[in-house]
């Protein structure tokens, strides 16, 4: 039986141009990215159930619905990110840049989804500078536009937090929101440390191998 080469395992293409099965890392990355969209799709479907043409007030989603969206869009992708980081660290001969970039992107998306869910928990706002979703009666188009604004602002807040820029135009007002932003800031700093440590570890091992 022929052993698979490193190029074949990474790109999915064999030496004769035959397409190979995607690696477990690729499948998990695709699954994580898909799951990160679950909170948006769930809230969008929740709004569409009413199909209101007239201005009406939409009730705050039930806790079980928000909890389910949080589990699908945040907790499950978190497990996938940890698996990817473990896969990167265990390979001591190759610097898996694609794996690190995928994990970093999923981190941004899952924290953005968590901020949007926190914002959708109540009538008021959970982040200063972010418009509430359910405060006044509105048509379906207005509610969908607000939902888009909330997810865009959540994505912006996630990027600013994980990169530790923090302009201060969006700040958490609830305890859970503060816990999430603090956790993302620590995750961003820790991720950089893991990436640099893995890079220099691979370089040192390759240098010792050449000697």
PDB file of C-alpha atoms in Angstrom:
ATOM      1  CA  UNK A   1       0.000   0.000   0.000  1.00  0.00           C
ATOM      2  CA  UNK A   2       1.374   3.378  -1.024  1.00  0.00           C
ATOM      3  CA  UNK A   3       1.784   5.924   1.772  1.00  0.00           C
ATOM      4  CA  UNK A   4       0.104   9.280   1.196  1.00  0.00           C
ATOM      5  CA  UNK A   5       2.454  12.163   0.629  1.00  0.00           C
ATOM      6  CA  UNK A   6       2.224  15.420   2.572  1.00  0.00           C
ATOM      7  CA  UNK A   7       1.052  17.276  -0.542  1.00  0.00           C
ATOM      8  CA  UNK A   8      -1.664  14.720  -1.144  1.00  0.00           C
ATOM      9  CA  UNK A   9      -2.956  14.902   2.418  1.00  0.00           C
ATOM     10  CA  UNK A  10      -3.029  18.687   2.419  1.00  0.00           C
ATOM     11  CA  UNK A  11      -4.418  19.516  -0.992  1.00  0.00           C
ATOM     12  CA  UNK A  12      -6.525  16.424  -1.562  1.00  0.00           C
ATOM     13  CA  UNK A  13      -4.916  15.747  -4.967  1.00  0.00           C
ATOM     14  CA  UNK A  14      -2.774  12.712  -5.610  1.00  0.00           C
ATOM     15  CA  UNK A  15       0.395  12.576  -7.709  1.00  0.00           C
ATOM     16  CA  UNK A  16      -1.623  11.515 -10.760  1.00  0.00           C
ATOM     17  CA  UNK A  17      -4.140  14.284 -10.391  1.00  0.00           C
ATOM     18  CA  UNK A  18      -6.787  12.118  -8.727  1.00  0.00           C
ATOM     19  CA  UNK A  19      -9.058  13.856  -6.260  1.00  0.00           C
ATOM     20  CA  UNK A  20      -8.701  12.539  -2.729  1.00  0.00           C
ATOM     21  CA  UNK A  21     -11.037  12.694   0.245  1.00  0.00           C
ATOM     22  CA  UNK A  22     -10.871  15.925   2.280  1.00  0.00           C
ATOM     23  CA  UNK A  23      -8.785  15.760   5.419  1.00  0.00           C
ATOM     24  CA  UNK A  24     -10.511  15.735   8.830  1.00  0.00           C
ATOM     25  CA  UNK A  25      -9.207  19.253   9.409  1.00  0.00           C
ATOM     26  CA  UNK A  26     -10.920  20.516   6.256  1.00  0.00           C
ATOM     27  CA  UNK A  27     -14.205  18.869   7.165  1.00  0.00           C
ATOM     28  CA  UNK A  28     -14.135  20.282  10.696  1.00  0.00           C
ATOM     29  CA  UNK A  29     -13.272  23.759   9.377  1.00  0.00           C
ATOM     30  CA  UNK A  30     -16.228  23.689   6.982  1.00  0.00           C
ATOM     31  CA  UNK A  31     -18.514  22.425   9.742  1.00  0.00           C
ATOM     32  CA  UNK A  32     -17.351  25.155  12.142  1.00  0.00           C
ATOM     33  CA  UNK A  33     -17.947  27.902   9.591  1.00  0.00           C
ATOM     34  CA  UNK A  34     -21.398  26.524   8.827  1.00  0.00           C
ATOM     35  CA  UNK A  35     -22.340  26.289  12.507  1.00  0.00           C
ATOM     36  CA  UNK A  36     -21.271  29.884  13.131  1.00  0.00           C
ATOM     37  CA  UNK A  37     -24.117  30.983  10.848  1.00  0.00           C
ATOM     38  CA  UNK A  38     -26.726  29.125  12.962  1.00  0.00           C
ATOM     39  CA  UNK A  39     -27.563  32.118  15.239  1.00  0.00           C
ATOM     40  CA  UNK A  40     -28.208  34.417  12.283  1.00  0.00           C
ATOM     41  CA  UNK A  41     -30.228  31.838  10.382  1.00  0.00           C
ATOM     42  CA  UNK A  42     -32.209  30.947  13.505  1.00  0.00           C
ATOM     43  CA  UNK A  43     -33.108  34.557  14.345  1.00  0.00           C
ATOM     44  CA  UNK A  44     -33.865  35.276  10.700  1.00  0.00           C
ATOM     45  CA  UNK A  45     -36.250  32.317  10.598  1.00  0.00           C
ATOM     46  CA  UNK A  46     -37.797  33.474  13.889  1.00  0.00           C
ATOM     47  CA  UNK A  47     -38.585  36.844  12.328  1.00  0.00           C
ATOM     48  CA  UNK A  48     -39.964  35.272   9.167  1.00  0.00           C
ATOM     49  CA  UNK A  49     -42.471  33.150  11.086  1.00  0.00           C
ATOM     50  CA  UNK A  50     -44.639  36.204  11.656  1.00  0.00           C
ATOM     51  CA  UNK A  51     -44.404  37.471   8.048  1.00  0.00           C
ATOM     52  CA  UNK A  52     -45.805  40.810   9.236  1.00  0.00           C
ATOM     53  CA  UNK A  53     -46.419  43.491   6.644  1.00  0.00           C
ATOM     54  CA  UNK A  54     -47.791  45.924   9.206  1.00  0.00           C
ATOM     55  CA  UNK A  55     -45.761  47.375  12.055  1.00  0.00           C
ATOM     56  CA  UNK A  56     -45.935  44.964  14.997  1.00  0.00           C
ATOM     57  CA  UNK A  57     -43.851  44.326  18.092  1.00  0.00           C
ATOM     58  CA  UNK A  58     -41.919  41.071  17.957  1.00  0.00           C
ATOM     59  CA  UNK A  59     -41.611  39.183  21.226  1.00  0.00           C
ATOM     60  CA  UNK A  60     -38.183  38.423  22.597  1.00  0.00           C
ATOM     61  CA  UNK A  61     -37.181  34.863  21.589  1.00  0.00           C
ATOM     62  CA  UNK A  62     -37.659  32.203  24.229  1.00  0.00           C
ATOM     63  CA  UNK A  63     -34.616  31.310  26.356  1.00  0.00           C
ATOM     64  CA  UNK A  64     -34.595  27.748  24.992  1.00  0.00           C
ATOM     65  CA  UNK A  65     -34.303  29.072  21.430  1.00  0.00           C
ATOM     66  CA  UNK A  66     -31.450  31.432  22.266  1.00  0.00           C
ATOM     67  CA  UNK A  67     -29.767  28.675  24.278  1.00  0.00           C
ATOM     68  CA  UNK A  68     -29.996  26.283  21.345  1.00  0.00           C
ATOM     69  CA  UNK A  69     -28.547  28.873  18.971  1.00  0.00           C
ATOM     70  CA  UNK A  70     -25.755  29.597  21.462  1.00  0.00           C
ATOM     71  CA  UNK A  71     -24.904  25.900  21.713  1.00  0.00           C
ATOM     72  CA  UNK A  72     -24.903  25.392  17.938  1.00  0.00           C
ATOM     73  CA  UNK A  73     -23.209  28.638  16.933  1.00  0.00           C
ATOM     74  CA  UNK A  74     -20.765  29.109  19.814  1.00  0.00           C
ATOM     75  CA  UNK A  75     -20.126  26.043  21.972  1.00  0.00           C
ATOM     76  CA  UNK A  76     -19.828  23.437  19.217  1.00  0.00           C
ATOM     77  CA  UNK A  77     -17.477  25.586  17.054  1.00  0.00           C
ATOM     78  CA  UNK A  78     -15.385  26.218  20.187  1.00  0.00           C
ATOM     79  CA  UNK A  79     -14.776  22.476  20.439  1.00  0.00           C
ATOM     80  CA  UNK A  80     -13.783  22.472  16.771  1.00  0.00           C
ATOM     81  CA  UNK A  81     -11.326  25.321  17.330  1.00  0.00           C
ATOM     82  CA  UNK A  82      -9.722  23.479  20.241  1.00  0.00           C
ATOM     83  CA  UNK A  83      -9.421  20.341  18.090  1.00  0.00           C
ATOM     84  CA  UNK A  84      -7.768  22.361  15.304  1.00  0.00           C
ATOM     85  CA  UNK A  85      -5.279  23.978  17.682  1.00  0.00           C
ATOM     86  CA  UNK A  86      -4.461  20.560  19.134  1.00  0.00           C
ATOM     87  CA  UNK A  87      -3.919  19.229  15.597  1.00  0.00           C
ATOM     88  CA  UNK A  88      -1.578  22.132  14.816  1.00  0.00           C
ATOM     89  CA  UNK A  89       0.454  21.746  18.004  1.00  0.00           C
ATOM     90  CA  UNK A  90       0.877  17.990  17.654  1.00  0.00           C
ATOM     91  CA  UNK A  91       2.514  18.393  14.234  1.00  0.00           C
ATOM     92  CA  UNK A  92       6.024  19.362  15.271  1.00  0.00           C
ATOM     93  CA  UNK A  93       7.546  19.211  11.812  1.00  0.00           C
ATOM     94  CA  UNK A  94       5.158  21.476   9.855  1.00  0.00           C
ATOM     95  CA  UNK A  95       3.776  24.945  10.543  1.00  0.00           C
ATOM     96  CA  UNK A  96       0.059  24.601   9.750  1.00  0.00           C
ATOM     97  CA  UNK A  97      -0.737  28.192   8.792  1.00  0.00           C
ATOM     98  CA  UNK A  98      -4.034  27.260   7.149  1.00  0.00           C
ATOM     99  CA  UNK A  99      -5.217  25.560  10.333  1.00  0.00           C
ATOM    100  CA  UNK A 100      -4.291  28.557  12.470  1.00  0.00           C
ATOM    101  CA  UNK A 101      -5.999  31.022  10.135  1.00  0.00           C
ATOM    102  CA  UNK A 102      -9.139  28.899  10.045  1.00  0.00           C
ATOM    103  CA  UNK A 103      -9.245  28.657  13.827  1.00  0.00           C
ATOM    104  CA  UNK A 104      -8.697  32.411  14.149  1.00  0.00           C
ATOM    105  CA  UNK A 105     -11.524  33.162  11.739  1.00  0.00           C
ATOM    106  CA  UNK A 106     -13.886  30.783  13.516  1.00  0.00           C
ATOM    107  CA  UNK A 107     -13.027  32.439  16.830  1.00  0.00           C
ATOM    108  CA  UNK A 108     -14.024  35.816  15.413  1.00  0.00           C
ATOM    109  CA  UNK A 109     -17.300  34.458  14.046  1.00  0.00           C
ATOM    110  CA  UNK A 110     -18.336  32.500  17.130  1.00  0.00           C
ATOM    111  CA  UNK A 111     -17.732  35.451  19.445  1.00  0.00           C
ATOM    112  CA  UNK A 112     -19.639  37.706  17.030  1.00  0.00           C
ATOM    113  CA  UNK A 113     -22.548  35.258  17.170  1.00  0.00           C
ATOM    114  CA  UNK A 114     -22.406  35.221  20.956  1.00  0.00           C
ATOM    115  CA  UNK A 115     -22.586  39.037  21.088  1.00  0.00           C
ATOM    116  CA  UNK A 116     -25.590  39.044  18.764  1.00  0.00           C
ATOM    117  CA  UNK A 117     -27.355  36.455  20.926  1.00  0.00           C
ATOM    118  CA  UNK A 118     -26.682  38.496  24.057  1.00  0.00           C
ATOM    119  CA  UNK A 119     -28.123  41.539  22.294  1.00  0.00           C
ATOM    120  CA  UNK A 120     -31.238  39.541  21.370  1.00  0.00           C
ATOM    121  CA  UNK A 121     -31.871  38.404  24.946  1.00  0.00           C
ATOM    122  CA  UNK A 122     -33.941  41.412  25.989  1.00  0.00           C
ATOM    123  CA  UNK A 123     -35.859  44.484  24.863  1.00  0.00           C
ATOM    124  CA  UNK A 124     -33.086  46.878  25.776  1.00  0.00           C
ATOM    125  CA  UNK A 125     -29.512  46.993  24.555  1.00  0.00           C
ATOM    126  CA  UNK A 126     -26.713  44.894  26.038  1.00  0.00           C
ATOM    127  CA  UNK A 127     -23.937  46.876  24.330  1.00  0.00           C
ATOM    128  CA  UNK A 128     -23.650  50.646  24.252  1.00  0.00           C
ATOM    129  CA  UNK A 129     -23.721  51.905  20.690  1.00  0.00           C
ATOM    130  CA  UNK A 130     -25.621  48.841  19.382  1.00  0.00           C
ATOM    131  CA  UNK A 131     -29.258  49.293  18.381  1.00  0.00           C
ATOM    132  CA  UNK A 132     -31.804  47.050  20.165  1.00  0.00           C
ATOM    133  CA  UNK A 133     -33.837  44.540  18.211  1.00  0.00           C
ATOM    134  CA  UNK A 134     -37.227  44.386  19.904  1.00  0.00           C
ATOM    135  CA  UNK A 135     -37.822  47.852  21.403  1.00  0.00           C
ATOM    136  CA  UNK A 136     -40.489  49.267  19.044  1.00  0.00           C
ATOM    137  CA  UNK A 137     -43.090  47.826  16.643  1.00  0.00           C
ATOM    138  CA  UNK A 138     -41.807  47.558  13.071  1.00  0.00           C
ATOM    139  CA  UNK A 139     -42.405  45.723   9.828  1.00  0.00           C
ATOM    140  CA  UNK A 140     -40.561  42.583   8.840  1.00  0.00           C
ATOM    141  CA  UNK A 141     -38.184  44.507   6.585  1.00  0.00           C
ATOM    142  CA  UNK A 142     -37.250  46.864   9.420  1.00  0.00           C
ATOM    143  CA  UNK A 143     -36.691  43.996  11.840  1.00  0.00           C
ATOM    144  CA  UNK A 144     -34.503  42.161   9.313  1.00  0.00           C
ATOM    145  CA  UNK A 145     -32.510  45.344   8.687  1.00  0.00           C
ATOM    146  CA  UNK A 146     -31.963  45.713  12.438  1.00  0.00           C
ATOM    147  CA  UNK A 147     -30.895  42.090  12.647  1.00  0.00           C
ATOM    148  CA  UNK A 148     -28.303  42.710   9.938  1.00  0.00           C
ATOM    149  CA  UNK A 149     -27.079  45.795  11.794  1.00  0.00           C
ATOM    150  CA  UNK A 150     -26.742  43.842  15.038  1.00  0.00           C
ATOM    151  CA  UNK A 151     -24.703  41.071  13.431  1.00  0.00           C
ATOM    152  CA  UNK A 152     -22.510  43.572  11.589  1.00  0.00           C
ATOM    153  CA  UNK A 153     -21.842  45.490  14.800  1.00  0.00           C
ATOM    154  CA  UNK A 154     -21.204  42.201  16.609  1.00  0.00           C
ATOM    155  CA  UNK A 155     -18.664  41.172  13.978  1.00  0.00           C
ATOM    156  CA  UNK A 156     -16.986  44.577  14.251  1.00  0.00           C
ATOM    157  CA  UNK A 157     -16.878  44.285  18.053  1.00  0.00           C
ATOM    158  CA  UNK A 158     -15.428  40.781  17.796  1.00  0.00           C
ATOM    159  CA  UNK A 159     -12.611  41.909  15.492  1.00  0.00           C
ATOM    160  CA  UNK A 160     -11.808  44.911  17.672  1.00  0.00           C
ATOM    161  CA  UNK A 161     -11.772  42.752  20.803  1.00  0.00           C
ATOM    162  CA  UNK A 162      -9.731  39.785  19.571  1.00  0.00           C
ATOM    163  CA  UNK A 163      -7.098  42.119  18.123  1.00  0.00           C
ATOM    164  CA  UNK A 164      -7.129  44.080  21.448  1.00  0.00           C
ATOM    165  CA  UNK A 165      -7.717  47.352  19.570  1.00  0.00           C
ATOM    166  CA  UNK A 166     -10.873  48.290  21.462  1.00  0.00           C
ATOM    167  CA  UNK A 167     -11.910  51.713  20.195  1.00  0.00           C
ATOM    168  CA  UNK A 168     -14.588  51.931  22.893  1.00  0.00           C
ATOM    169  CA  UNK A 169     -17.490  52.822  20.624  1.00  0.00           C
ATOM    170  CA  UNK A 170     -19.128  49.476  21.494  1.00  0.00           C
ATOM    171  CA  UNK A 171     -18.885  48.364  25.112  1.00  0.00           C
ATOM    172  CA  UNK A 172     -20.743  45.632  27.052  1.00  0.00           C
ATOM    173  CA  UNK A 173     -23.320  46.711  29.636  1.00  0.00           C
ATOM    174  CA  UNK A 174     -24.243  43.311  31.099  1.00  0.00           C
ATOM    175  CA  UNK A 175     -22.139  40.955  33.176  1.00  0.00           C
ATOM    176  CA  UNK A 176     -22.375  38.154  30.612  1.00  0.00           C
ATOM    177  CA  UNK A 177     -21.339  40.536  27.831  1.00  0.00           C
ATOM    178  CA  UNK A 178     -18.325  41.645  29.868  1.00  0.00           C
ATOM    179  CA  UNK A 179     -17.340  38.031  30.490  1.00  0.00           C
ATOM    180  CA  UNK A 180     -17.523  37.267  26.766  1.00  0.00           C
ATOM    181  CA  UNK A 181     -15.433  40.275  25.722  1.00  0.00           C
ATOM    182  CA  UNK A 182     -12.834  39.525  28.408  1.00  0.00           C
ATOM    183  CA  UNK A 183     -12.681  35.895  27.265  1.00  0.00           C
ATOM    184  CA  UNK A 184     -12.208  36.917  23.633  1.00  0.00           C
ATOM    185  CA  UNK A 185      -9.443  39.354  24.529  1.00  0.00           C
ATOM    186  CA  UNK A 186      -7.597  36.629  26.427  1.00  0.00           C
ATOM    187  CA  UNK A 187      -8.209  34.169  23.586  1.00  0.00           C
ATOM    188  CA  UNK A 188      -6.746  36.608  21.063  1.00  0.00           C
ATOM    189  CA  UNK A 189      -3.588  37.131  23.105  1.00  0.00           C
ATOM    190  CA  UNK A 190      -3.222  33.421  23.815  1.00  0.00           C
ATOM    191  CA  UNK A 191      -3.737  32.547  20.161  1.00  0.00           C
ATOM    192  CA  UNK A 192      -0.865  34.786  19.092  1.00  0.00           C
ATOM    193  CA  UNK A 193       1.349  33.128  21.697  1.00  0.00           C
ATOM    194  CA  UNK A 194       0.424  29.655  20.446  1.00  0.00           C
ATOM    195  CA  UNK A 195       1.036  30.614  16.802  1.00  0.00           C
ATOM    196  CA  UNK A 196       4.449  32.163  17.504  1.00  0.00           C
ATOM    197  CA  UNK A 197       5.475  29.303  19.779  1.00  0.00           C
ATOM    198  CA  UNK A 198       4.528  26.716  17.175  1.00  0.00           C
ATOM    199  CA  UNK A 199       6.337  28.612  14.416  1.00  0.00           C
ATOM    200  CA  UNK A 200       9.625  28.900  16.307  1.00  0.00           C
ATOM    201  CA  UNK A 201       9.342  25.305  17.531  1.00  0.00           C
ATOM    202  CA  UNK A 202       9.056  24.043  13.935  1.00  0.00           C
ATOM    203  CA  UNK A 203      11.955  26.246  12.840  1.00  0.00           C
ATOM    204  CA  UNK A 204      14.188  24.935  15.628  1.00  0.00           C
ATOM    205  CA  UNK A 205      13.342  21.312  14.888  1.00  0.00           C
ATOM    206  CA  UNK A 206      14.057  21.789  11.193  1.00  0.00           C
ATOM    207  CA  UNK A 207      17.350  23.501  11.975  1.00  0.00           C
ATOM    208  CA  UNK A 208      18.410  20.668  14.263  1.00  0.00           C
ATOM    209  CA  UNK A 209      17.399  18.170  11.615  1.00  0.00           C
ATOM    210  CA  UNK A 210      19.639  19.867   9.050  1.00  0.00           C
ATOM    211  CA  UNK A 211      22.566  19.785  11.419  1.00  0.00           C
TER     212      UNK A 211
END
